[in-house]
mmCIF file of C-alpha atoms and ligand atoms in Angstrom:
data_model
loop_
_atom_site.group_PDB
_atom_site.id
_atom_site.type_symbol
_atom_site.label_atom_id
_atom_site.label_comp_id
_atom_site.label_asym_id
_atom_site.label_seq_id
_atom_site.Cartn_x
_atom_site.Cartn_y
_atom_site.Cartn_z
ATOM 1 C CA UNK A 1 13.920 -5.753 9.204
ATOM 2 C CA UNK A 2 11.190 -8.219 8.056
ATOM 3 C CA UNK A 3 10.362 -9.177 4.481
ATOM 4 C CA UNK A 4 7.332 -11.206 3.736
ATOM 5 C CA UNK A 5 7.310 -13.203 0.513
ATOM 6 C CA UNK A 6 3.471 -12.778 0.310
ATOM 7 C CA UNK A 7 1.694 -9.766 -1.183
ATOM 8 C CA UNK A 8 -1.636 -10.888 0.232
ATOM 9 C CA UNK A 9 -3.347 -8.517 2.691
ATOM 10 C CA UNK A 10 -4.235 -11.320 5.249
ATOM 11 C CA UNK A 11 -0.923 -13.230 4.620
ATOM 12 C CA UNK A 12 -0.069 -15.698 7.294
ATOM 13 C CA UNK A 13 3.643 -15.036 6.529
ATOM 14 C CA UNK A 14 3.124 -11.380 7.248
ATOM 15 C CA UNK A 15 1.309 -12.262 10.522
ATOM 16 C CA UNK A 16 4.292 -14.512 11.367
ATOM 17 C CA UNK A 17 6.654 -11.498 11.050
ATOM 18 C CA UNK A 18 4.312 -9.442 13.292
ATOM 19 C CA UNK A 19 4.384 -12.273 15.843
ATOM 20 C CA UNK A 20 8.230 -12.259 15.570
ATOM 21 C CA UNK A 21 8.257 -8.561 16.189
ATOM 22 C CA UNK A 22 6.460 -9.039 19.555
ATOM 23 C CA UNK A 23 9.009 -11.543 20.600
ATOM 24 C CA UNK A 24 12.041 -9.240 20.007
ATOM 25 C CA UNK A 25 14.017 -7.860 22.981
ATOM 26 C CA UNK A 26 13.069 -4.180 23.718
ATOM 27 C CA UNK A 27 16.372 -2.849 22.377
ATOM 28 C CA UNK A 28 15.714 -4.095 18.899
ATOM 29 C CA UNK A 29 13.835 -1.974 16.367
ATOM 30 C CA UNK A 30 11.801 -3.770 13.789
ATOM 31 C CA UNK A 31 10.644 -2.509 10.413
ATOM 32 C CA UNK A 32 8.264 -4.627 8.222
ATOM 33 C CA UNK A 33 9.103 -3.757 4.652
ATOM 34 C CA UNK A 34 6.014 -3.430 2.399
ATOM 35 C CA UNK A 35 7.533 -2.474 -0.925
ATOM 36 C CA UNK A 36 7.681 -5.835 -2.513
ATOM 37 C CA UNK A 37 4.877 -5.395 -4.986
ATOM 38 C CA UNK A 38 6.487 -2.273 -6.369
ATOM 39 C CA UNK A 39 9.691 -3.969 -7.314
ATOM 40 C CA UNK A 40 9.886 -4.419 -11.086
ATOM 41 C CA UNK A 41 10.900 -7.694 -12.774
ATOM 42 C CA UNK A 42 14.707 -8.011 -12.766
ATOM 43 C CA UNK A 43 16.086 -6.801 -16.119
ATOM 44 C CA UNK A 44 19.870 -6.430 -16.406
ATOM 45 C CA UNK A 45 19.271 -3.581 -18.871
ATOM 46 C CA UNK A 46 17.516 -1.641 -16.100
ATOM 47 C CA UNK A 47 20.201 -2.490 -13.502
ATOM 48 C CA UNK A 48 22.046 0.698 -13.972
ATOM 49 C CA UNK A 49 22.805 3.822 -11.912
ATOM 50 C CA UNK A 50 20.399 5.227 -10.857
ATOM 51 C CA UNK A 51 18.418 1.998 -10.166
ATOM 52 C CA UNK A 52 14.647 1.981 -10.573
ATOM 53 C CA UNK A 53 13.041 3.889 -7.627
ATOM 54 C CA UNK A 54 11.560 0.865 -5.929
ATOM 55 C CA UNK A 55 14.919 -0.967 -6.201
ATOM 56 C CA UNK A 56 16.915 1.884 -4.914
ATOM 57 C CA UNK A 57 14.556 2.091 -1.920
ATOM 58 C CA UNK A 58 14.864 -1.603 -1.215
ATOM 59 C CA UNK A 59 18.708 -1.576 -1.449
ATOM 60 C CA UNK A 60 18.751 1.491 0.948
ATOM 61 C CA UNK A 61 16.570 -0.178 3.531
ATOM 62 C CA UNK A 62 18.502 -3.431 3.379
ATOM 63 C CA UNK A 63 21.804 -1.502 3.664
ATOM 64 C CA UNK A 64 20.568 0.105 6.862
ATOM 65 C CA UNK A 65 19.312 -3.159 8.439
ATOM 66 C CA UNK A 66 21.499 -5.050 10.911
ATOM 67 C CA UNK A 67 19.609 -8.328 10.040
ATOM 68 C CA UNK A 68 16.680 -9.532 7.982
ATOM 69 C CA UNK A 69 13.937 -12.035 8.927
ATOM 70 C CA UNK A 70 12.282 -13.533 5.859
ATOM 71 C CA UNK A 71 8.918 -15.211 6.008
ATOM 72 C CA UNK A 72 8.091 -17.111 2.931
ATOM 73 C CA UNK A 73 5.049 -18.853 1.474
ATOM 74 C CA UNK A 74 5.576 -21.896 -0.739
ATOM 75 C CA UNK A 75 4.305 -21.620 -4.263
ATOM 76 C CA UNK A 76 4.480 -24.876 -6.200
ATOM 77 C CA UNK A 77 7.144 -26.283 -3.819
ATOM 78 C CA UNK A 78 9.399 -23.228 -4.132
ATOM 79 C CA UNK A 79 9.959 -19.569 -3.313
ATOM 80 C CA UNK A 80 7.240 -17.158 -4.738
ATOM 81 C CA UNK A 81 8.550 -15.424 -7.771
ATOM 82 C CA UNK A 82 8.162 -11.871 -6.342
ATOM 83 C CA UNK A 83 10.472 -12.655 -3.487
ATOM 84 C CA UNK A 84 13.123 -14.423 -5.609
ATOM 85 C CA UNK A 85 12.967 -11.400 -7.900
ATOM 86 C CA UNK A 86 13.694 -8.887 -5.118
ATOM 87 C CA UNK A 87 16.683 -10.992 -3.991
ATOM 88 C CA UNK A 88 18.019 -11.015 -7.555
ATOM 89 C CA UNK A 89 17.932 -7.161 -7.504
ATOM 90 C CA UNK A 90 19.584 -7.097 -4.088
ATOM 91 C CA UNK A 91 22.332 -9.522 -5.248
ATOM 92 C CA UNK A 92 23.717 -7.026 -7.852
ATOM 93 C CA UNK A 93 26.172 -5.457 -8.433
ATOM 94 C CA UNK A 94 27.898 -8.554 -6.949
ATOM 95 C CA UNK A 95 30.801 -6.674 -5.335
ATOM 96 C CA UNK A 96 28.410 -4.208 -3.588
ATOM 97 C CA UNK A 97 25.541 -6.634 -2.876
ATOM 98 C CA UNK A 98 23.637 -5.420 0.195
ATOM 99 C CA UNK A 99 23.114 -9.033 1.212
ATOM 100 C CA UNK A 100 26.779 -9.912 1.458
ATOM 101 C CA UNK A 101 27.525 -10.822 5.065
ATOM 102 C CA UNK A 102 24.107 -9.722 6.211
ATOM 103 C CA UNK A 103 22.720 -11.983 8.919
ATOM 104 C CA UNK A 104 19.406 -13.441 7.667
ATOM 105 C CA UNK A 105 16.966 -16.003 8.962
ATOM 106 C CA UNK A 106 14.080 -17.742 7.178
ATOM 107 C CA UNK A 107 10.720 -18.841 8.540
ATOM 108 C CA UNK A 108 7.585 -19.750 6.719
ATOM 109 C CA UNK A 109 3.949 -20.603 6.826
ATOM 110 C CA UNK A 110 1.653 -22.523 4.497
ATOM 111 C CA UNK A 111 -1.947 -23.643 4.391
ATOM 112 C CA UNK A 112 -0.765 -27.269 3.938
ATOM 113 C CA UNK A 113 0.838 -29.556 6.510
ATOM 114 C CA UNK A 114 4.520 -28.821 6.049
ATOM 115 C CA UNK A 115 4.833 -25.116 6.743
ATOM 116 C CA UNK A 116 6.690 -24.251 3.488
ATOM 117 C CA UNK A 117 9.713 -26.201 4.346
ATOM 118 C CA UNK A 118 10.748 -26.734 0.795
ATOM 119 C CA UNK A 119 10.395 -23.030 -0.014
ATOM 120 C CA UNK A 120 12.327 -22.174 3.174
ATOM 121 C CA UNK A 121 15.124 -24.533 2.156
ATOM 122 C CA UNK A 122 15.331 -23.092 -1.400
ATOM 123 C CA UNK A 123 15.285 -19.583 -0.016
ATOM 124 C CA UNK A 124 18.145 -20.340 2.351
ATOM 125 C CA UNK A 125 20.010 -21.720 -0.705
ATOM 126 C CA UNK A 126 19.433 -18.647 -2.744
ATOM 127 C CA UNK A 127 20.425 -16.358 0.186
ATOM 128 C CA UNK A 128 23.627 -18.278 0.761
ATOM 129 C CA UNK A 129 24.368 -17.846 -2.913
ATOM 130 C CA UNK A 130 24.254 -14.056 -2.451
ATOM 131 C CA UNK A 131 26.783 -14.208 0.362
ATOM 132 C CA UNK A 132 24.293 -13.577 3.178
ATOM 133 C CA UNK A 133 24.996 -15.161 6.607
ATOM 134 C CA UNK A 134 22.088 -17.539 6.810
ATOM 135 C CA UNK A 135 21.500 -18.555 10.473
ATOM 136 C CA UNK A 136 20.701 -22.088 11.371
ATOM 137 C CA UNK A 137 17.061 -21.900 12.510
ATOM 138 C CA UNK A 138 13.756 -22.925 11.087
ATOM 139 C CA UNK A 139 10.070 -22.272 11.975
ATOM 140 C CA UNK A 140 7.587 -24.116 9.777
ATOM 141 C CA UNK A 141 3.970 -23.082 10.448
ATOM 142 C CA UNK A 142 1.845 -25.792 8.734
ATOM 143 C CA UNK A 143 -2.011 -25.595 8.713
ATOM 144 C CA UNK A 144 -1.531 -21.802 9.037
ATOM 145 C CA UNK A 145 -5.248 -20.881 9.175
ATOM 146 C CA UNK A 146 -5.498 -22.836 12.523
ATOM 147 C CA UNK A 147 -2.404 -21.259 14.079
ATOM 148 C CA UNK A 148 -3.426 -17.617 14.226
ATOM 149 C CA UNK A 149 -6.477 -16.186 16.083
ATOM 150 C CA UNK A 150 -8.878 -13.609 14.603
ATOM 151 C CA UNK A 151 -6.492 -10.719 15.659
ATOM 152 C CA UNK A 152 -3.589 -12.293 13.767
ATOM 153 C CA UNK A 153 -1.790 -13.462 16.880
ATOM 154 C CA UNK A 154 0.220 -16.756 16.695
ATOM 155 C CA UNK A 155 -1.529 -18.903 19.266
ATOM 156 C CA UNK A 156 0.490 -22.036 19.057
ATOM 157 C CA UNK A 157 2.877 -22.026 22.028
ATOM 158 C CA UNK A 158 5.465 -24.482 20.548
ATOM 159 C CA UNK A 159 5.675 -22.328 17.348
ATOM 160 C CA UNK A 160 6.001 -19.135 19.458
ATOM 161 C CA UNK A 161 8.973 -20.628 21.282
ATOM 162 C CA UNK A 162 10.605 -21.726 17.983
ATOM 163 C CA UNK A 163 10.080 -18.240 16.702
ATOM 164 C CA UNK A 164 11.553 -16.645 19.821
ATOM 165 C CA UNK A 165 14.607 -18.918 19.481
ATOM 166 C CA UNK A 166 14.972 -17.950 15.874
ATOM 167 C CA UNK A 167 14.906 -14.216 16.447
ATOM 168 C CA UNK A 168 17.290 -14.636 19.412
ATOM 169 C CA UNK A 169 19.794 -16.445 17.192
ATOM 170 C CA UNK A 170 19.444 -13.752 14.486
ATOM 171 C CA UNK A 171 19.844 -10.833 16.891
ATOM 172 C CA UNK A 172 22.938 -12.552 18.326
ATOM 173 C CA UNK A 173 24.354 -12.518 14.811
ATOM 174 C CA UNK A 174 24.021 -8.815 14.312
ATOM 175 C CA UNK A 175 27.196 -6.795 14.304
ATOM 176 C CA UNK A 176 26.266 -4.809 17.287
ATOM 177 C CA UNK A 177 25.421 -7.896 19.420
ATOM 178 C CA UNK A 178 28.596 -9.727 18.260
ATOM 179 C CA UNK A 179 30.572 -6.646 19.274
ATOM 180 C CA UNK A 180 28.806 -6.437 22.698
ATOM 181 C CA UNK A 181 29.481 -10.131 23.376
ATOM 182 C CA UNK A 182 33.174 -9.691 22.471
ATOM 183 C CA UNK A 183 33.821 -6.940 25.074
HETATM 184 C C1 FMN B 1 0.316 -20.166 -6.683
HETATM 185 C C2 FMN B 1 0.260 -20.906 -5.367
HETATM 186 C C3 FMN B 1 0.952 -22.097 -5.168
HETATM 187 C C4 FMN B 1 0.940 -22.766 -3.951
HETATM 188 N N1 FMN B 1 1.698 -23.844 -3.750
HETATM 189 C C5 FMN B 1 1.803 -24.392 -2.516
HETATM 190 C C6 FMN B 1 2.764 -25.411 -2.228
HETATM 191 O O1 FMN B 1 3.546 -25.862 -3.059
HETATM 192 N N2 FMN B 1 2.868 -25.921 -0.977
HETATM 193 C C7 FMN B 1 2.007 -25.408 0.012
HETATM 194 O O2 FMN B 1 2.094 -25.979 1.184
HETATM 195 N N3 FMN B 1 1.115 -24.482 -0.153
HETATM 196 C C8 FMN B 1 0.983 -23.897 -1.442
HETATM 197 N N4 FMN B 1 0.114 -22.978 -1.663
HETATM 198 C C9 FMN B 1 -0.820 -22.517 -0.642
HETATM 199 C C10 FMN B 1 -0.226 -21.528 0.364
HETATM 200 O O3 FMN B 1 0.470 -22.230 1.339
HETATM 201 C C11 FMN B 1 -1.299 -20.683 0.919
HETATM 202 O O4 FMN B 1 -1.944 -19.868 -0.069
HETATM 203 C C12 FMN B 1 -0.671 -19.649 1.978
HETATM 204 O O5 FMN B 1 -1.660 -19.084 2.758
HETATM 205 C C13 FMN B 1 0.167 -18.574 1.276
HETATM 206 O O6 FMN B 1 0.855 -17.826 2.263
HETATM 207 P P1 FMN B 1 0.285 -16.326 2.689
HETATM 208 O O7 FMN B 1 -0.931 -16.621 3.657
HETATM 209 O O8 FMN B 1 1.340 -15.789 3.504
HETATM 210 O O9 FMN B 1 -0.100 -15.636 1.460
HETATM 211 C C14 FMN B 1 0.098 -22.304 -2.846
HETATM 212 C C15 FMN B 1 -0.679 -21.066 -3.159
HETATM 213 C C16 FMN B 1 -0.613 -20.402 -4.354
HETATM 214 C C17 FMN B 1 -1.350 -19.103 -4.534
#
């Protein structure tokens, strides 16, 4: 599944996930999750059974995903609050966190030169803290408005190759592929 940290309709990070979808091998199904805006602010008093509906839906879709590709913007040098908030919900209850051992990869796009590298780094740190298996790959789309065409396609060949490499590494980390390569 793909999770974009941006809620914006024309988000470059969401476009980056769409570009990743096109680079996936045909046997991989991809679902772009669009429920981020509905996730309430984390409140330990609300973290009970049953969980708030939007949180239960998020936990269910993550539980069913073999791997997650995150695309994050950078807000004030860090992870956008709404994305961090969703991860906080996913990280609880600790013993049953849906992120534990989940293969995840992080990419990012920003309007500035550096392609959200600080935000990506912080997101990897947060994901590692939840017990997710963070794959060693990075795609930093700087000057994002110049990297996509009017249809939202990623037009920079180098970045497309980096993105292809990232999704390949992520797919190779999924339980099904690990099993397939072991037999
Ligand atoms: C609140 C806020 C803070 C931002 N801070 C940064 C920043 O620290 N570094 C950066 O490169 N861009 C920053 N930007 C610009 C984003 O890179 C730009 O808005 C980008 O398009 C957001 O990603 P999106 O297109 O996926 O929504 C910031 C934007 C907002 C709205």
